[in-house]
Short mmCIF file of C-alpha atoms in Angstrom, two decimals:
data_model
loop_
_atom_site.label_atom_id
_atom_site.label_comp_id
_atom_site.label_asym_id
_atom_site.label_seq_id
_atom_site.Cartn_x
_atom_site.Cartn_y
_atom_site.Cartn_z
CA UNK W 1 -37.65 59.87 99.28
CA UNK W 2 -37.08 63.49 98.31
CA UNK W 3 -33.48 62.77 97.30
CA UNK W 4 -31.70 60.13 95.29
CA UNK W 5 -31.76 59.05 91.63
CA UNK W 6 -34.98 60.12 89.93
CA UNK W 7 -35.92 62.88 92.37
CA UNK W 8 -34.67 65.66 90.10
CA UNK W 9 -36.72 66.42 86.92
CA UNK W 10 -33.56 66.07 84.84
CA UNK W 11 -33.40 62.41 85.89
CA UNK W 12 -37.01 61.45 85.18
CA UNK W 13 -36.31 60.25 81.67
CA UNK W 14 -33.47 58.00 82.79
CA UNK W 15 -35.75 56.60 85.51
CA UNK W 16 -38.33 55.75 82.85
CA UNK W 17 -40.84 58.58 83.20
CA UNK W 18 -42.09 61.51 81.13
CA UNK W 19 -44.39 64.36 82.17
CA UNK W 20 -46.33 66.52 79.67
CA UNK W 21 -48.77 69.37 80.35
CA UNK W 22 -51.59 70.44 78.09
CA UNK W 23 -51.41 73.97 76.71
CA UNK W 24 -54.14 75.18 79.06
CA UNK W 25 -52.50 73.43 82.02
CA UNK W 26 -55.61 71.46 82.95
CA UNK W 27 -54.37 67.96 82.02
CA UNK W 28 -51.07 66.38 82.90
CA UNK W 29 -49.92 63.19 81.15
CA UNK W 30 -47.51 60.90 82.97
CA UNK W 31 -46.01 58.25 80.76
CA UNK W 32 -43.95 55.22 81.71
CA UNK W 33 -41.36 55.15 78.95
CA UNK W 34 -39.10 52.11 79.27
CA UNK W 35 -40.94 49.73 76.95
CA UNK W 36 -37.78 47.69 76.34
CA UNK W 37 -37.91 46.73 80.03
CA UNK W 38 -41.74 46.37 79.98
CA UNK W 39 -41.76 49.47 82.18
CA UNK W 40 -40.29 47.61 85.12
CA UNK W 41 -40.24 49.73 88.24
CA UNK W 42 -37.44 50.82 90.56
CA UNK W 43 -36.98 53.16 93.53
CA UNK W 44 -35.67 55.74 91.05
CA UNK W 45 -39.00 55.58 89.18
CA UNK W 46 -40.89 55.86 92.46
CA UNK W 47 -38.89 58.94 93.39
CA UNK W 48 -39.73 60.38 89.98
CA UNK W 49 -43.43 59.66 90.38
CA UNK W 50 -43.48 61.21 93.85
CA UNK W 51 -41.64 64.29 92.51
CA UNK W 52 -44.17 64.64 89.68
CA UNK W 53 -46.99 64.70 92.20
CA UNK W 54 -45.26 67.45 94.17
CA UNK W 55 -44.47 69.49 91.05
CA UNK W 56 -47.88 69.65 89.37
CA UNK W 57 -49.09 73.25 89.00
CA UNK W 58 -52.40 74.26 90.51
CA UNK W 59 -54.02 74.46 87.11
CA UNK W 60 -53.97 70.69 86.71
CA UNK W 61 -57.40 69.10 87.14
CA UNK W 62 -56.83 65.65 85.56
CA UNK W 63 -53.85 63.33 85.27
CA UNK W 64 -53.56 60.62 82.65
CA UNK W 65 -51.26 57.71 83.41
CA UNK W 66 -50.04 56.03 80.19
CA UNK W 67 -47.34 53.53 79.34
CA UNK W 68 -45.35 52.92 76.17
CA UNK W 69 -45.05 49.49 74.63
CA UNK W 70 -47.04 46.29 74.92
CA UNK W 71 -47.02 46.17 78.73
CA UNK W 72 -48.22 48.76 81.20
CA UNK W 73 -45.71 47.61 83.81
CA UNK W 74 -44.22 44.20 84.54
CA UNK W 75 -43.73 45.19 88.18
CA UNK W 76 -40.60 45.62 90.26
CA UNK W 77 -37.34 45.33 88.38
CA UNK W 78 -36.22 41.72 88.77
CA UNK W 79 -32.74 42.91 89.71
CA UNK W 80 -34.23 43.79 93.12
CA UNK W 81 -34.61 40.09 93.85
CA UNK W 82 -30.96 39.25 93.14
CA UNK W 83 -28.20 39.31 95.79
CA UNK W 84 -26.64 42.29 94.00
CA UNK W 85 -29.95 44.22 93.91
CA UNK W 86 -30.53 47.38 91.88
CA UNK W 87 -27.27 49.38 91.69
CA UNK W 88 -27.26 52.30 94.12
CA UNK W 89 -30.45 51.19 95.93
CA UNK W 90 -31.18 49.41 99.19
CA UNK W 91 -31.64 45.67 98.71
CA UNK W 92 -34.98 44.15 99.70
CA UNK W 93 -33.44 42.04 102.43
CA UNK W 94 -31.51 45.06 103.74
CA UNK W 95 -34.85 46.62 104.66
CA UNK W 96 -35.23 43.96 107.36
CA UNK W 97 -32.05 45.18 109.04
CA UNK W 98 -32.02 48.10 111.43
CA UNK W 99 -34.95 50.43 112.04
CA UNK W 100 -35.19 52.27 108.72
CA UNK W 101 -37.31 49.78 106.80
CA UNK W 102 -40.64 51.38 107.67
CA UNK W 103 -39.40 54.83 106.67
CA UNK W 104 -37.96 53.55 103.38
CA UNK W 105 -41.17 51.74 102.36
CA UNK W 106 -43.23 54.81 103.36
CA UNK W 107 -41.05 56.79 100.97
CA UNK W 108 -41.71 54.33 98.17
CA UNK W 109 -45.46 54.61 98.85
CA UNK W 110 -45.39 58.35 98.15
CA UNK W 111 -45.28 57.50 94.45
CA UNK W 112 -48.66 55.79 94.73
CA UNK W 113 -50.65 58.06 97.07
CA UNK W 114 -50.98 61.47 95.43
CA UNK W 115 -53.09 60.20 92.50
CA UNK W 116 -56.22 60.25 94.72
CA UNK W 117 -55.88 63.85 95.85
CA UNK W 118 -59.38 65.43 95.95
CA UNK W 119 -58.32 68.30 93.65
CA UNK W 120 -57.39 65.89 90.83
CA UNK W 121 -59.04 63.09 88.84
CA UNK W 122 -56.58 60.44 87.74
CA UNK W 123 -57.14 57.98 84.90
CA UNK W 124 -54.89 54.98 84.18
CA UNK W 125 -54.84 53.54 80.63
CA UNK W 126 -53.61 49.99 81.14
CA UNK W 127 -52.53 47.62 78.38
CA UNK W 128 -50.87 44.22 78.44
CA UNK W 129 -49.33 43.14 81.70
CA UNK W 130 -49.84 45.06 84.93
CA UNK W 131 -48.11 42.93 87.56
CA UNK W 132 -47.34 43.57 91.20
CA UNK W 133 -46.16 47.16 91.44
CA UNK W 134 -47.70 47.74 88.03
CA UNK W 135 -51.09 46.53 89.27
CA UNK W 136 -50.75 48.75 92.35
CA UNK W 137 -49.87 51.77 90.24
CA UNK W 138 -53.04 51.28 88.21
CA UNK W 139 -54.98 50.87 91.43
CA UNK W 140 -53.54 54.19 92.68
CA UNK W 141 -55.65 56.04 90.12
CA UNK W 142 -59.31 56.97 90.46
CA UNK W 143 -60.35 55.34 87.18
CA UNK W 144 -58.96 52.59 84.96
CA UNK W 145 -59.52 51.99 81.25
CA UNK W 146 -57.99 48.78 80.00
CA UNK W 147 -57.12 47.22 76.67
CA UNK W 148 -58.77 43.95 75.72
CA UNK W 149 -55.44 42.16 76.19
CA UNK W 150 -54.84 43.46 79.73
CA UNK W 151 -53.58 40.99 82.34
CA UNK W 152 -53.53 42.05 86.00
CA UNK W 153 -51.76 39.97 88.63
CA UNK W 154 -50.52 40.46 92.19
CA UNK W 155 -47.52 38.15 92.56
CA UNK W 156 -46.02 39.37 95.84
CA UNK W 157 -47.44 36.57 97.97
CA UNK W 158 -45.88 33.94 95.73
CA UNK W 159 -42.51 35.59 96.44
CA UNK W 160 -43.09 35.42 100.19
CA UNK W 161 -43.96 39.11 100.35
CA UNK W 162 -47.13 41.24 100.54
CA UNK W 163 -48.40 44.08 98.34
CA UNK W 164 -47.02 47.16 100.11
CA UNK W 165 -47.29 50.01 97.61
CA UNK W 166 -50.68 51.29 98.80
CA UNK W 167 -52.62 48.87 96.62
CA UNK W 168 -54.46 46.73 99.13
CA UNK W 169 -57.00 49.36 100.26
CA UNK W 170 -58.20 50.36 96.76
CA UNK W 171 -58.31 46.70 95.71
CA UNK W 172 -60.55 45.79 98.62
CA UNK W 173 -62.69 48.85 98.06
CA UNK W 174 -63.21 47.85 94.43
CA UNK W 175 -63.74 44.09 94.65
CA UNK W 176 -64.31 43.25 98.32
CA UNK W 177 -62.03 41.46 100.77
CA UNK W 178 -62.83 37.89 99.66
CA UNK W 179 -62.12 38.55 95.99
CA UNK W 180 -59.04 40.61 96.86
CA UNK W 181 -57.70 37.75 98.99
CA UNK W 182 -58.25 35.27 96.19
CA UNK W 183 -56.50 37.53 93.62
CA UNK W 184 -53.54 38.30 95.86
CA UNK W 185 -53.24 34.84 97.42
CA UNK W 186 -53.24 32.90 94.15
CA UNK W 187 -51.41 35.48 92.02
CA UNK W 188 -53.63 34.51 89.11
CA UNK W 189 -54.27 36.61 86.01
CA UNK W 190 -57.31 38.87 85.79
CA UNK W 191 -58.23 39.66 82.18
CA UNK W 192 -60.18 42.54 80.69
CA UNK W 193 -63.68 41.03 80.80
CA UNK W 194 -63.34 40.01 84.45
CA UNK W 195 -61.72 43.32 85.37
CA UNK W 196 -64.75 45.20 84.07
CA UNK W 197 -67.21 42.74 85.59
CA UNK W 198 -65.77 42.90 89.15
CA UNK W 199 -65.17 46.66 89.13
CA UNK W 200 -61.42 46.83 88.63
CA UNK W 201 -61.86 48.60 85.30
CA UNK W 202 -64.39 51.11 84.03
CA UNK W 203 -64.23 49.84 80.43
CA UNK W 204 -62.23 47.61 78.12
CA UNK W 205 -61.28 48.84 74.63
CA UNK W 206 -59.12 47.87 71.68
CA UNK W 207 -55.50 48.71 72.43
CA UNK W 208 -55.27 51.31 69.64
CA UNK W 209 -58.20 53.24 71.12
CA UNK W 210 -57.08 53.19 74.73
CA UNK W 211 -55.13 56.45 75.04
CA UNK W 212 -57.68 58.46 73.07
CA UNK W 213 -60.48 57.08 75.22
CA UNK W 214 -58.61 58.13 78.39
CA UNK W 215 -58.20 61.65 77.00
CA UNK W 216 -61.90 61.78 76.06
CA UNK W 217 -62.89 60.64 79.55
CA UNK W 218 -60.73 63.36 81.10
CA UNK W 219 -62.37 65.92 78.85
CA UNK W 220 -65.84 64.77 79.86
CA UNK W 221 -64.96 65.01 83.54
CA UNK W 222 -63.44 68.46 83.15
CA UNK W 223 -66.63 69.76 81.57
CA UNK W 224 -68.02 70.02 85.15
CA UNK W 225 -67.05 73.09 87.24
CA UNK W 226 -63.84 72.37 89.14
CA UNK W 227 -65.16 72.87 92.69
CA UNK W 228 -68.24 70.77 92.03
CA UNK W 229 -66.10 67.87 90.83
CA UNK W 230 -63.74 68.24 93.80
CA UNK W 231 -66.62 68.15 96.26
CA UNK W 232 -68.22 65.21 94.51
CA UNK W 233 -65.02 63.20 94.49
CA UNK W 234 -64.47 63.94 98.20
CA UNK W 235 -68.02 62.81 99.00
CA UNK W 236 -67.62 59.54 97.14
CA UNK W 237 -64.14 58.87 98.54
CA UNK W 238 -65.35 59.31 102.10
CA UNK W 239 -68.58 57.32 101.72
CA UNK W 240 -67.01 53.99 102.63
CA UNK W 241 -65.96 55.27 106.05
CA UNK W 242 -69.33 56.85 106.95
CA UNK W 243 -72.69 55.35 107.88
CA UNK W 244 -75.83 56.42 106.04
CA UNK W 245 -76.67 59.35 108.29
CA UNK W 246 -73.08 60.60 108.33
CA UNK W 247 -72.98 60.49 104.54
CA UNK W 248 -76.25 62.43 104.32
CA UNK W 249 -74.76 65.07 106.62
CA UNK W 250 -71.65 65.24 104.46
CA UNK W 251 -73.86 65.75 101.39
CA UNK W 252 -75.68 68.60 103.07
CA UNK W 253 -72.46 70.32 104.11
CA UNK W 254 -70.96 69.96 100.65
CA UNK W 255 -74.10 71.24 98.96
CA UNK W 256 -74.29 74.27 101.23
CA UNK W 257 -70.68 75.10 100.42
CA UNK W 258 -71.52 74.90 96.71
CA UNK W 259 -74.63 77.06 97.11
CA UNK W 260 -72.73 79.70 99.06
CA UNK W 261 -70.07 79.75 96.41
CA UNK W 262 -72.59 80.06 93.58
CA UNK W 263 -74.37 82.86 95.47
CA UNK W 264 -71.07 84.70 95.89
CA UNK W 265 -71.07 84.14 99.64
CA UNK W 266 -68.04 81.90 99.80
CA UNK W 267 -64.94 82.82 101.76
#
């Protein structure tokens, strides 16, 4: 995954991606920028996204994920489902041959995993269609703001496939296994009101306010001291895997680390 089209920063634009850093280095903005293709995704885009995650300077505390055009992302480039496939890339059916399929898919998943790093807070601003890989990219982020015209859908099952870009775990964590099964199994649309109601989205806004609201949310989060926010995010991320007493112990350990740091006793 570290090599191939899209891995080098000079190729990010051609792959459909743009990275911008705020002047103070605290906020990175990642923008999907192929609106004429409804920001359809490809392995080159995934290599670019993974490379962005590896390249972020240590000053970055928040990452905004935006998309140009009317659709956030229509999902995997349809060329992947043709016999010819995407030029220069492994065909989907080729992954079933040999023993490299697991490694190849694991490489694709790298584009979707770094958004939840404990040292970052990631916010997706999602408008229009977010389908399949687009839905999973939105799910990769910590928080989601959506436009009032948003339409989520997970269409992999209808194609005889499964969602495999690290989206199933956050989906279940957000809406529960029964609701997640219904959404994935039927491939139906989930609109803005339902997304907010079931916990997929933090808020729904008019489309022309979406990006500004994401920037405002990042600013509000960054008002907290960095280490306190990092510790809080780690506590909340780990809560689902701990019982009540284990979570209380994790809270105590985190608080003592913060107190030692504030007292100047940290390492």
